[in-house]
Amino acid sequence: MTKITYIEHDGTEHVVDVKNGLSVMEGAIKNNIPGIDADCGGACACATCHVYVDAAWEDKTGDKSAMEESMLDFAENVEPNSRLSCQIKVSDALDGLVVRMPESQH
Ligand code: FES
């Protein structure tokens, strides 16, 4: 289990334990955390699982694939630390990860 903090746009924090092997998106959905829609179910085809990775974790979450980069073009208010949370796999290395949700996924 890996501890992840999801912070809604209004500042509401949700600290949950997510099973390794799931994606950061799945961790949010399974714990009923609002702010991540994940319309495509994790296929990197909707960009409604957009999150901002906390600066301290950008290196550990790895690089975006070309497909993720191009899907992020469909997200709003994209920043350098924007990621699609379905493309970040949870592992022990991410214990303590902090992600923030955008104001809207559409
Ligand atoms: Fe659709 Fe991540 S859930 S791109």
CSV table of C-alpha atoms and ligand atoms in Angstrom, one decimal:
chain,number,residue,atom,x,y,z
A,1,MET,CA,0.0,0.0,0.0
A,2,THR,CA,1.2,3.5,-0.9
A,3,LYS,CA,0.0,6.6,0.8
A,4,ILE,CA,-1.3,9.3,-1.7
A,5,THR,CA,-2.6,12.7,-0.9
A,6,TYR,CA,-5.2,14.0,-3.4
A,7,ILE,CA,-6.0,17.7,-3.0
A,8,GLU,CA,-9.1,19.0,-4.6
A,9,HIS,CA,-9.1,22.4,-6.3
A,10,ASP,CA,-10.8,24.0,-3.2
A,11,GLY,CA,-8.0,22.7,-1.0
A,12,THR,CA,-9.8,19.7,0.5
A,13,GLU,CA,-7.3,16.9,1.1
A,14,HIS,CA,-7.9,13.2,0.9
A,15,VAL,CA,-5.1,11.0,2.2
A,16,VAL,CA,-5.6,7.3,1.2
A,17,ASP,CA,-3.7,4.1,0.9
A,18,VAL,CA,-3.6,2.8,-2.7
A,19,LYS,CA,-2.6,-0.7,-3.7
A,20,ASN,CA,0.6,-1.0,-5.6
A,21,GLY,CA,0.0,-1.7,-9.3
A,22,LEU,CA,-3.1,0.5,-9.6
A,23,SER,CA,-2.8,3.8,-11.3
A,24,VAL,CA,-3.1,7.1,-9.4
A,25,MET,CA,-6.4,7.6,-11.2
A,26,GLU,CA,-7.8,4.2,-10.0
A,27,GLY,CA,-6.7,5.1,-6.5
A,28,ALA,CA,-8.9,8.2,-6.6
A,29,ILE,CA,-11.9,6.4,-8.2
A,30,LYS,CA,-11.8,3.5,-5.7
A,31,ASN,CA,-11.8,5.9,-2.8
A,32,ASN,CA,-14.6,8.1,-4.2
A,33,ILE,CA,-12.4,11.1,-4.4
A,34,PRO,CA,-14.0,13.9,-6.4
A,35,GLY,CA,-12.2,15.8,-9.0
A,36,ILE,CA,-11.0,13.0,-11.3
A,37,ASP,CA,-13.5,11.9,-13.9
A,38,ALA,CA,-11.6,9.3,-15.9
A,39,ASP,CA,-14.2,9.0,-18.6
A,40,CYS,CA,-12.1,6.5,-20.7
A,41,GLY,CA,-11.4,4.2,-17.8
A,42,GLY,CA,-7.6,4.6,-18.0
A,43,ALA,CA,-7.0,4.1,-21.7
A,44,CYS,CA,-5.1,7.5,-22.1
A,45,ALA,CA,-7.9,8.6,-24.3
A,46,CYS,CA,-9.9,11.3,-22.5
A,47,ALA,CA,-7.7,13.6,-20.5
A,48,THR,CA,-10.3,13.8,-17.7
A,49,CYS,CA,-7.9,12.4,-15.1
A,50,HIS,CA,-5.7,15.4,-15.2
A,51,VAL,CA,-3.7,16.2,-12.1
A,52,TYR,CA,-0.8,18.4,-11.1
A,53,VAL,CA,2.1,16.5,-9.5
A,54,ASP,CA,3.6,18.2,-6.5
A,55,ALA,CA,7.1,19.6,-7.3
A,56,ALA,CA,8.8,17.2,-4.9
A,57,TRP,CA,7.4,14.2,-6.8
A,58,GLU,CA,7.9,15.2,-10.4
A,59,ASP,CA,11.1,13.1,-10.9
A,60,LYS,CA,9.7,10.0,-9.2
A,61,THR,CA,6.6,9.9,-11.3
A,62,GLY,CA,8.7,9.6,-14.4
A,63,ASP,CA,8.3,11.0,-17.9
A,64,LYS,CA,5.2,11.3,-19.9
A,65,SER,CA,4.8,9.1,-22.9
A,66,ALA,CA,4.2,10.7,-26.3
A,67,MET,CA,0.6,9.5,-26.2
A,68,GLU,CA,0.1,11.1,-22.8
A,69,GLU,CA,1.7,14.4,-24.0
A,70,SER,CA,-0.7,14.5,-26.9
A,71,MET,CA,-3.8,13.7,-24.8
A,72,LEU,CA,-2.8,16.5,-22.4
A,73,ASP,CA,-3.5,18.9,-25.3
A,74,PHE,CA,-7.1,18.3,-24.6
A,75,ALA,CA,-6.9,19.2,-20.9
A,76,GLU,CA,-7.4,22.7,-19.7
A,77,ASN,CA,-4.9,24.9,-17.8
A,78,VAL,CA,-2.0,22.5,-18.5
A,79,GLU,CA,1.2,23.2,-16.5
A,80,PRO,CA,4.6,21.7,-16.8
A,81,ASN,CA,3.7,19.4,-13.9
A,82,SER,CA,0.5,18.3,-15.5
A,83,ARG,CA,0.0,14.5,-15.8
A,84,LEU,CA,-2.8,12.1,-16.7
A,85,SER,CA,-3.2,10.2,-13.5
A,86,CYS,CA,-4.1,7.0,-15.2
A,87,GLN,CA,-0.6,6.9,-16.6
A,88,ILE,CA,1.1,7.0,-13.2
A,89,LYS,CA,1.5,3.6,-11.7
A,90,VAL,CA,1.5,3.3,-7.9
A,91,SER,CA,4.5,1.7,-6.3
A,92,ASP,CA,6.4,1.9,-3.0
A,93,ALA,CA,8.6,4.6,-4.7
A,94,LEU,CA,5.6,6.9,-4.7
A,95,ASP,CA,4.8,6.5,-1.0
A,96,GLY,CA,3.7,10.0,0.1
A,97,LEU,CA,2.9,11.3,-3.4
A,98,VAL,CA,0.9,14.5,-3.5
A,99,VAL,CA,-1.3,15.4,-6.5
A,100,ARG,CA,-3.7,18.3,-7.0
A,101,MET,CA,-6.8,18.3,-9.1
A,102,PRO,CA,-7.6,21.1,-11.6
A,103,GLU,CA,-10.7,23.2,-11.2
A,104,SER,CA,-12.5,21.2,-13.8
A,105,GLN,CA,-11.8,18.2,-16.0
A,106,HIS,CA,-13.9,19.5,-18.9
B,1,FES,FE1,-8.8,8.8,-19.6
B,1,FES,FE2,-6.7,8.9,-18.0
B,1,FES,S1,-8.7,8.1,-17.6
B,1,FES,S2,-6.9,9.6,-20.0
